[in-house]
Coordinates of C-alpha atoms and ligand atoms in Angstrom, one line a residue:
X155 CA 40.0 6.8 16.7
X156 CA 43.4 6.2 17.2
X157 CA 43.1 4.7 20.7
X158 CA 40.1 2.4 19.7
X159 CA 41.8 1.4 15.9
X160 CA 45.2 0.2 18.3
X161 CA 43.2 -1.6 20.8
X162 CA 41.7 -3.7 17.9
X163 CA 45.4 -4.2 16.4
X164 CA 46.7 -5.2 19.5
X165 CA 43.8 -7.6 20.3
X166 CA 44.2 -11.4 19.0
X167 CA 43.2 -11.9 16.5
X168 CA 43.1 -8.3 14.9
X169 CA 40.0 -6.3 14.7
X170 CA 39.2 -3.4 13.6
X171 CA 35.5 -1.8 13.6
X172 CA 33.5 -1.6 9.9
X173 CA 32.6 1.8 10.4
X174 CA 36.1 2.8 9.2
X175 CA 35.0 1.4 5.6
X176 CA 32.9 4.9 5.2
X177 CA 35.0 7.3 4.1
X178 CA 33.5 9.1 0.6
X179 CA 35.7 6.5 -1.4
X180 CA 33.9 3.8 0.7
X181 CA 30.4 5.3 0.9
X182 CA 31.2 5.4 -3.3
X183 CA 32.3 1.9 -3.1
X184 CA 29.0 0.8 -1.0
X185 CA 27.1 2.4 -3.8
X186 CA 28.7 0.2 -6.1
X187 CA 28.0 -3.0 -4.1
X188 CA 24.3 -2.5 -4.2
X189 CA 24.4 -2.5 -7.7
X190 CA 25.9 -5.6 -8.2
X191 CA 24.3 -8.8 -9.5
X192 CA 25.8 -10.8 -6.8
X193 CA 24.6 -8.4 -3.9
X194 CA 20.8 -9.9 -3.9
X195 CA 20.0 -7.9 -0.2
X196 CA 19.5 -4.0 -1.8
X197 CA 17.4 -4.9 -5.3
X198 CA 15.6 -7.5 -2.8
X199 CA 15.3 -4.9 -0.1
X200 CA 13.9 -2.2 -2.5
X201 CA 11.5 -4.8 -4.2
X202 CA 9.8 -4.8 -1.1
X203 CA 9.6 -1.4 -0.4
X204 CA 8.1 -1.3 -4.2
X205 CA 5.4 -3.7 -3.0
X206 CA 4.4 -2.6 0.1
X207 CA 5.1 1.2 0.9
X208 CA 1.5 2.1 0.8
X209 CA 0.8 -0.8 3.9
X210 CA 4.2 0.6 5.5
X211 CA 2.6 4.0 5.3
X212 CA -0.9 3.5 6.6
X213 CA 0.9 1.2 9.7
X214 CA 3.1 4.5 10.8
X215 CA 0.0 7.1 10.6
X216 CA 0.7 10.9 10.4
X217 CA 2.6 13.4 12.5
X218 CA 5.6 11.1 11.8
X219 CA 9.2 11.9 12.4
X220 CA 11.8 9.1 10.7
X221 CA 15.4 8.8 12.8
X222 CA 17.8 7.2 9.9
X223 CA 20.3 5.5 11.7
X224 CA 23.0 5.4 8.7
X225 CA 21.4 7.3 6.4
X226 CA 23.9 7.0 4.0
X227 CA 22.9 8.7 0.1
X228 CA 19.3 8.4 1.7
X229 CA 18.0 6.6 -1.3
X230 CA 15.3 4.3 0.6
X231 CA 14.0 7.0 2.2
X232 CA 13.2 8.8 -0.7
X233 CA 10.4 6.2 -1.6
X234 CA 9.2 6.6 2.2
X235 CA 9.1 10.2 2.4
X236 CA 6.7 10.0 -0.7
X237 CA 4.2 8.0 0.8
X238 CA 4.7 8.0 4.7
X239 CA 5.0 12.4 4.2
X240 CA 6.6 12.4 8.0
X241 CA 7.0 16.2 9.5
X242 CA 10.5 15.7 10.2
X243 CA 13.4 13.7 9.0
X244 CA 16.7 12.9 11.2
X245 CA 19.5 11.0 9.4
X246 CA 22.3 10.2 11.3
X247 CA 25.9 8.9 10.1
X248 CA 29.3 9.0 11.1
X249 CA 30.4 10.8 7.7
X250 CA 29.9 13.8 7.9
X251 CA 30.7 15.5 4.5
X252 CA 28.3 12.7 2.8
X253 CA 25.5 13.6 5.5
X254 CA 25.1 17.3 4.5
X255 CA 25.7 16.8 1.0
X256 CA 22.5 14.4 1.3
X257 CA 20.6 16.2 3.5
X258 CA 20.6 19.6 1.4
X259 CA 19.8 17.6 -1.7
X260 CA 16.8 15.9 0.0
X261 CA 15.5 19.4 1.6
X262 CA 16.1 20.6 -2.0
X263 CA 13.6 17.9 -3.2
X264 CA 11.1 18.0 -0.1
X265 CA 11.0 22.1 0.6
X266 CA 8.0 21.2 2.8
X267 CA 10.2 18.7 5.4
X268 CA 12.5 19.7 8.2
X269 CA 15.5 18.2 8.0
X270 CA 17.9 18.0 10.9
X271 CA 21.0 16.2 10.0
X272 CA 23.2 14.7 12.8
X273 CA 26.5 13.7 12.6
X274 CA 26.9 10.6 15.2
X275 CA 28.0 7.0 15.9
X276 CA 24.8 5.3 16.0
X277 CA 26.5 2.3 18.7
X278 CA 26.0 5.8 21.4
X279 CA 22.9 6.6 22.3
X280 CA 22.1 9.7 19.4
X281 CA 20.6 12.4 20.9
X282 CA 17.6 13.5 18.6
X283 CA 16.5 17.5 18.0
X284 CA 14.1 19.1 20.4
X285 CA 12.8 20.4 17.4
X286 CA 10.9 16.8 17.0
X287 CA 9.2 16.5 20.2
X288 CA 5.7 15.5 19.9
X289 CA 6.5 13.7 16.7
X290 CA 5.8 9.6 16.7
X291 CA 9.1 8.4 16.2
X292 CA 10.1 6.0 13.9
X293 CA 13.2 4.9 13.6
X294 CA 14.7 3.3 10.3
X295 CA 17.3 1.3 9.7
X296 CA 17.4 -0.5 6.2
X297 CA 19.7 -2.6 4.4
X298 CA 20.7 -5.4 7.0
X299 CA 22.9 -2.9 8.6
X300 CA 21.9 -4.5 12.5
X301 CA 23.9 -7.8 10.8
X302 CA 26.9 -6.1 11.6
X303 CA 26.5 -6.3 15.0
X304 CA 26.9 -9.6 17.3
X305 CA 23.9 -10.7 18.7
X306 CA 24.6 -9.0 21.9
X307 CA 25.8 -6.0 20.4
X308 CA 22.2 -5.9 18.1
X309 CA 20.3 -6.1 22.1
X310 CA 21.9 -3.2 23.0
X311 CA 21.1 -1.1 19.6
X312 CA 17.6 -2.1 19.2
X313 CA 17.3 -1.2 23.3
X314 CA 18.7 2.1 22.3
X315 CA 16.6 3.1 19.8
X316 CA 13.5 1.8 21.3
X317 CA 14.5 4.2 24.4
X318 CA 15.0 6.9 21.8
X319 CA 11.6 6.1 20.0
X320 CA 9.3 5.3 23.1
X321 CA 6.5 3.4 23.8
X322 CA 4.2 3.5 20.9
X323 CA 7.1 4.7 18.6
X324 CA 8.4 1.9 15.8
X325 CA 11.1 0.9 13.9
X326 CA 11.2 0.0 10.1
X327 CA 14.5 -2.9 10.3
X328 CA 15.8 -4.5 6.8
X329 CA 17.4 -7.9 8.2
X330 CA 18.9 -10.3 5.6
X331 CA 17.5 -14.1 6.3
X332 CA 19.5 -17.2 6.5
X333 CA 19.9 -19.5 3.3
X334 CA 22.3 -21.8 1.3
X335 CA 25.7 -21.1 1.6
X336 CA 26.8 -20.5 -1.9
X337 CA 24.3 -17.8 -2.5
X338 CA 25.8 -15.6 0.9
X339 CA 29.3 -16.3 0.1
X340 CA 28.6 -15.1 -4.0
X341 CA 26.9 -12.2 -2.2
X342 CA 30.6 -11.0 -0.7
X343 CA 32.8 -12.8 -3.2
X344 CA 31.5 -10.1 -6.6
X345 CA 33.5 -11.4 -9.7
X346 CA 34.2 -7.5 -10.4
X347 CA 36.1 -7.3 -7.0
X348 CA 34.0 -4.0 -5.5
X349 CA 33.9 -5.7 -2.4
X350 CA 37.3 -6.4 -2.3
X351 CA 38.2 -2.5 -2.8
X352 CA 35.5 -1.7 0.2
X353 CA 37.3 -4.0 2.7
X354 CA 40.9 -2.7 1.4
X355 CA 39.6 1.1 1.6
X356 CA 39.5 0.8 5.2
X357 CA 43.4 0.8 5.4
X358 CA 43.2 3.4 2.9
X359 CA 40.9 5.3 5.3
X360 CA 43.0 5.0 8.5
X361 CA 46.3 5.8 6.7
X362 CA 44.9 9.2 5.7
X363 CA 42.9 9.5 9.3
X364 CA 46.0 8.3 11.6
X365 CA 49.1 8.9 9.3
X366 CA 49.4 5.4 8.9
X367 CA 51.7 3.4 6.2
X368 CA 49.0 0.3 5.3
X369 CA 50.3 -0.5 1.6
X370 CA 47.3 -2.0 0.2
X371 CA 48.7 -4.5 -2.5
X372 CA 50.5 -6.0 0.8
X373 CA 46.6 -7.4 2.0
X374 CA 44.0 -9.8 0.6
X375 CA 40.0 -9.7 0.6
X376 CA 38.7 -12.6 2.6
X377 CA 34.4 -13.5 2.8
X378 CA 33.3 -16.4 4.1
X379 CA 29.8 -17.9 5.6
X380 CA 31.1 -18.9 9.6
X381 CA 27.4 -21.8 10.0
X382 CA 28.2 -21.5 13.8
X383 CA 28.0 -17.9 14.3
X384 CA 25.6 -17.7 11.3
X385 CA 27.0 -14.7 9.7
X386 CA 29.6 -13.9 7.0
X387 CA 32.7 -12.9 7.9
X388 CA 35.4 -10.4 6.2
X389 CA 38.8 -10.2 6.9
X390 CA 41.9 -8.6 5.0
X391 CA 44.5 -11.5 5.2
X392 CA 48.4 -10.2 5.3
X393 CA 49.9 -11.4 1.7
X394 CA 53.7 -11.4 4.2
X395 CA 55.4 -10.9 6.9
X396 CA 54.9 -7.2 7.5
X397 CA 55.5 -3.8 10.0
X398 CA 53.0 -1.2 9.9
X399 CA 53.0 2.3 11.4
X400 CA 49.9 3.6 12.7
X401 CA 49.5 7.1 14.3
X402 CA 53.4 6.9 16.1
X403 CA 53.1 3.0 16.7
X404 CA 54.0 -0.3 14.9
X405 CA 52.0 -3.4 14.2
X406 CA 53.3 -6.8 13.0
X407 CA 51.7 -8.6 10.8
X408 CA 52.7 -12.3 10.1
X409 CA 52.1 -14.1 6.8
X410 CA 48.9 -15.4 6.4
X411 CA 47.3 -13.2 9.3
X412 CA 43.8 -11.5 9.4
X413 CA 42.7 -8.8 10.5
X414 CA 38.9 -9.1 10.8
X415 CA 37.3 -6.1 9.4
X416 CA 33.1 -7.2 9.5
X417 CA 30.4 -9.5 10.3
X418 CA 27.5 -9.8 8.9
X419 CA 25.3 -12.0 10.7
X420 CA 21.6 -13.6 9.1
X421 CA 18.9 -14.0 11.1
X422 CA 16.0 -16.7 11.2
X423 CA 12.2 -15.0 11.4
X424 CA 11.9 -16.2 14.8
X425 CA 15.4 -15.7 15.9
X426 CA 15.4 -12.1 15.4
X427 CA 11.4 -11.6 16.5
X428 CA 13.3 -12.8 19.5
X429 CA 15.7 -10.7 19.9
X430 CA 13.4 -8.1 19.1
X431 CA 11.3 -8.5 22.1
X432 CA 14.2 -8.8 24.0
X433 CA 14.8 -4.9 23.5
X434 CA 11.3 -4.1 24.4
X435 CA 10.0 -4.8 20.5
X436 CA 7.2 -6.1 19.5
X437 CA 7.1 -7.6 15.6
X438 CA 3.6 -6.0 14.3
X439 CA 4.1 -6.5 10.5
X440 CA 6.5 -8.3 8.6
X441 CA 6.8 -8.6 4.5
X442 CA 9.5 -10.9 2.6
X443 CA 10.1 -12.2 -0.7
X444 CA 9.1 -15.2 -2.0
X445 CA 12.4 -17.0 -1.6
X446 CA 12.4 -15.4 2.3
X447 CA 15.9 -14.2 1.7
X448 CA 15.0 -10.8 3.3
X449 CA 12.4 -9.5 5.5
X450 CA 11.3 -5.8 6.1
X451 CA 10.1 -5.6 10.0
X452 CA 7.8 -3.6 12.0
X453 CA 8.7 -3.5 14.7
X454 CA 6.6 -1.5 17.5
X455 CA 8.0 -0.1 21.1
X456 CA 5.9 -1.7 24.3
X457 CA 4.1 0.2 26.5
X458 CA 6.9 -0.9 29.0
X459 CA 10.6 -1.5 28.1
X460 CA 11.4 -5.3 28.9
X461 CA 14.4 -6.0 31.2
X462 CA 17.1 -7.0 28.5
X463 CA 17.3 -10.7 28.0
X464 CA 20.9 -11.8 27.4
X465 CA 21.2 -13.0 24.0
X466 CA 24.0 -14.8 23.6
Ligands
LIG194 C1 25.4 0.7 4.1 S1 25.2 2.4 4.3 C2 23.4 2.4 4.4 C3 22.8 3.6 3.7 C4 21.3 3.7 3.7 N1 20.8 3.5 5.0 C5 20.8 2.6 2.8 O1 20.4 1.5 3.3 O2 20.7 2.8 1.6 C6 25.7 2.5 5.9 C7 25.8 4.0 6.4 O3 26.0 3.9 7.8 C8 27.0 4.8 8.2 N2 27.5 4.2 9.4 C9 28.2 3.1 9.5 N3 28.6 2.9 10.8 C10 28.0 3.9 11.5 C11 28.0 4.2 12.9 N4 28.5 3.5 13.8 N5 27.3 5.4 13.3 C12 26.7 6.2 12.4 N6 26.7 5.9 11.0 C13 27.4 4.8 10.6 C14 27.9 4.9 7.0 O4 28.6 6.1 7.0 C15 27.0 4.7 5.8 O5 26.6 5.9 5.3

C-alpha cells in the first residue's frame, strides 16, 4: 500500500487509487451517499431491480452461483437472492472487517445458502472457491462501480471476470448513462457535503494505514463533469502550500494542487455494448428507466473469448 500510495504522489499530477475511500468510516459514508437526493444512480438502480427481478431471475436459470465483485453491505443482493435462489454466494471486497460482518448477517438471513466470503482486490484476477465448481457463474457488479475504471482499465475487468465466469456464464453490470451536465455534477456536489467527507476520508484512511500526517481541514472536495473523457472527476485540491509525511517520506503540496482521487466515467448504450464485446460479452438483456439515466446489463460470456480490442 505504501509503495503503490507514493508512486501515485510522486506521479504528476497526483493520484491516488479510490479504493482507499473504503475504510468502515468510508463504507459508512457510501451508505450515506446513496441516500441522498442528489445521488439519482442507487434509488434509480434499485427501481429497476424492483421492476424487473423476476425477468433477471428467469434469464440466469437455477444451479446459480453469484461472484459480487464489491459486495459492500450486500444490499442489492438481497432482492436477488430472493428471487434468483443461487446455490452459492461469493462477495468479494477489499475490506475485510465489513465483508464478514455482511456475510454472517446474510447466512444468518439465507440458512439454506453457502456463503464463501473473499477478501480481494477485484483489479487481480479473484480466485473463486472450488466449493462452486459446477455452478453457472454469474458475476455481479451493481451500482456503476466499472465507471471507476478508464476505458482500458474496464477491458481488462470485464475480460477478467468473463475468464472467471466462462462461456455460457453472465454478468449482471449497473452502468450509469450519459446526460446533461448539471444533473452529474449535482450528483457529486450533495448540498449536505457527504461526498465531500468520502473524498476527504481517504486521507483519513492512509494516515491511520501508513502513519501519515494528512490534516484534513488543509484539503478541498473537488467534482466536476470532464465532456472529453466523459466521466466525472474528483480531486481533493490543497487549500496551501503544504509538506506531508507519508509512511517515512514527504510530499509537497503546492497551493491550489490536486490530487486526483476518482473517475467516474458514463457510458452511452452502444459505447459500453462495445466495450462489452470487446471482453468476450455479449449484451443479451438490457432494462433502463425512462429518462435512460441508468441501465441494468446482461451481459452473457461467448462460447469463445474474443482477442481484446484496444479501447482507447
Ligand atoms: C460502492 S460499494 C458497492 C456496494 C454494493 N455492491 C452495492 O452496489 O450496493 C463499493 C464496494 O467495493 C469495494 N471495493 C472498492 N474497490 C475494490 C477493489 N479494488 N477490490 C475489491 N473491493 C473493492 C469497497 O470496499 C466497497 O465495499
Amino acid at each position: 500500500m505504501a509503495q503503490e500510495v507514493l508512486h501515485g504522489l510522486g506521479s504528476e499530477p497526483k493520484f491516488i487509487s479510490p479504493k482507499y475511500f473504503y475504510d468502515a468510516r468510508g463504507s459508512a459514508l457510501f451508505e450515506e451517499i446513496t441516500e441522498l437526493d442528489e445521488y439519482y444512480l442507487t434509488r434509480t438502480e434499485m427501481s429497476l431491480f424492483d421492476a424487473h427481478l423476476e425477468d433477471m431471475a428467469g434469464r440466469l436459470g437455477e444451479s446459480v452461483c453469484l461472484i459480487e465483485y464489491g459486495s459492500g453491505n450486500s444490499r442489492k443482493i438481497r432482492k436477488l437472492l430472493e428471487t434468483v435462489s443461487p446455490q452459492a454466494y461469493v462477495p468479494v471486497d477489499i475490506s475485510n472487517e465489513h465483508l464478514q460482518e455482511n456475510a454472517r448477517a446474510l447466512h444468518a438471513d439465507f440458512p439454506a445458502l453457502h456463503v464463501y466470503p473473499v477478501c480481494a482486490d477485484f483489479t487481480q484476477p479473484v480466485a473463486v472457491p472450488q466449493e462452486v465448481d459446477g455452478l453457472t457463474r454469474v458475476g455481479f457488479f451493481p451500482g456503476s462501480s466499472i465507471g471507476n475504471f478508464a476505458p482500458s482499465e474496464a477491458h481488462r475487468f470485464l475480460t477478467g471476470v468473463r475468464e472467471t465466469v466462462g462461456s455460457g456464464g453472465a454478468l449482471l453490470i449497473g452502468v450509469d448513462r450519459k446526460k446533461a451536465v448539471s444533473v452529474l455534477e449535482d450528483a457529486y456536489n450533495d448540498a449536505r457535503g457527504v461526498t465531500a467527507a468520502f473524498n476527504l476520508n481517504a486521507l483519513a484512511h492512509i494516515n491511520a494505514r501508513l502513519q501519515a500526517n494528512f490534516e484534513l481541514d488543509g484539503f478541498r472536495h473537488l467534482a466536476r463533469y470532464n465532456a472529453e473523457e466523459g466521466c466525472i472527476q474528483m480531486f481533493l485540491e490543497s487549500r496551501r502550500d503544504q509538506v506531508v509525511s507519508i509512511a517515512g517520506e514527504t510530499v509537497h503540496f503546492a497551493a491550489n494542487e490536486t490530487l486526483h482521487t476518482e473517475n467516474s466515467y458514463k457510458y452511452d448504450k452502444a459505447e459500453f455494448v462495445e466495450l462489452a464485446a470487446s471482453a468476450g460479452f455479449t449484451a443479451e438483456a438490457e432494462w433502463s428507466d425512462d429518462q435512460q439515466w441508468f441501465s441494468i446489463f446482461l451481459l452473457r460470456g461467448n462460447s469463445t473469448a474474443l482477442p481484446g480490442a484496444e479501447i482507447r
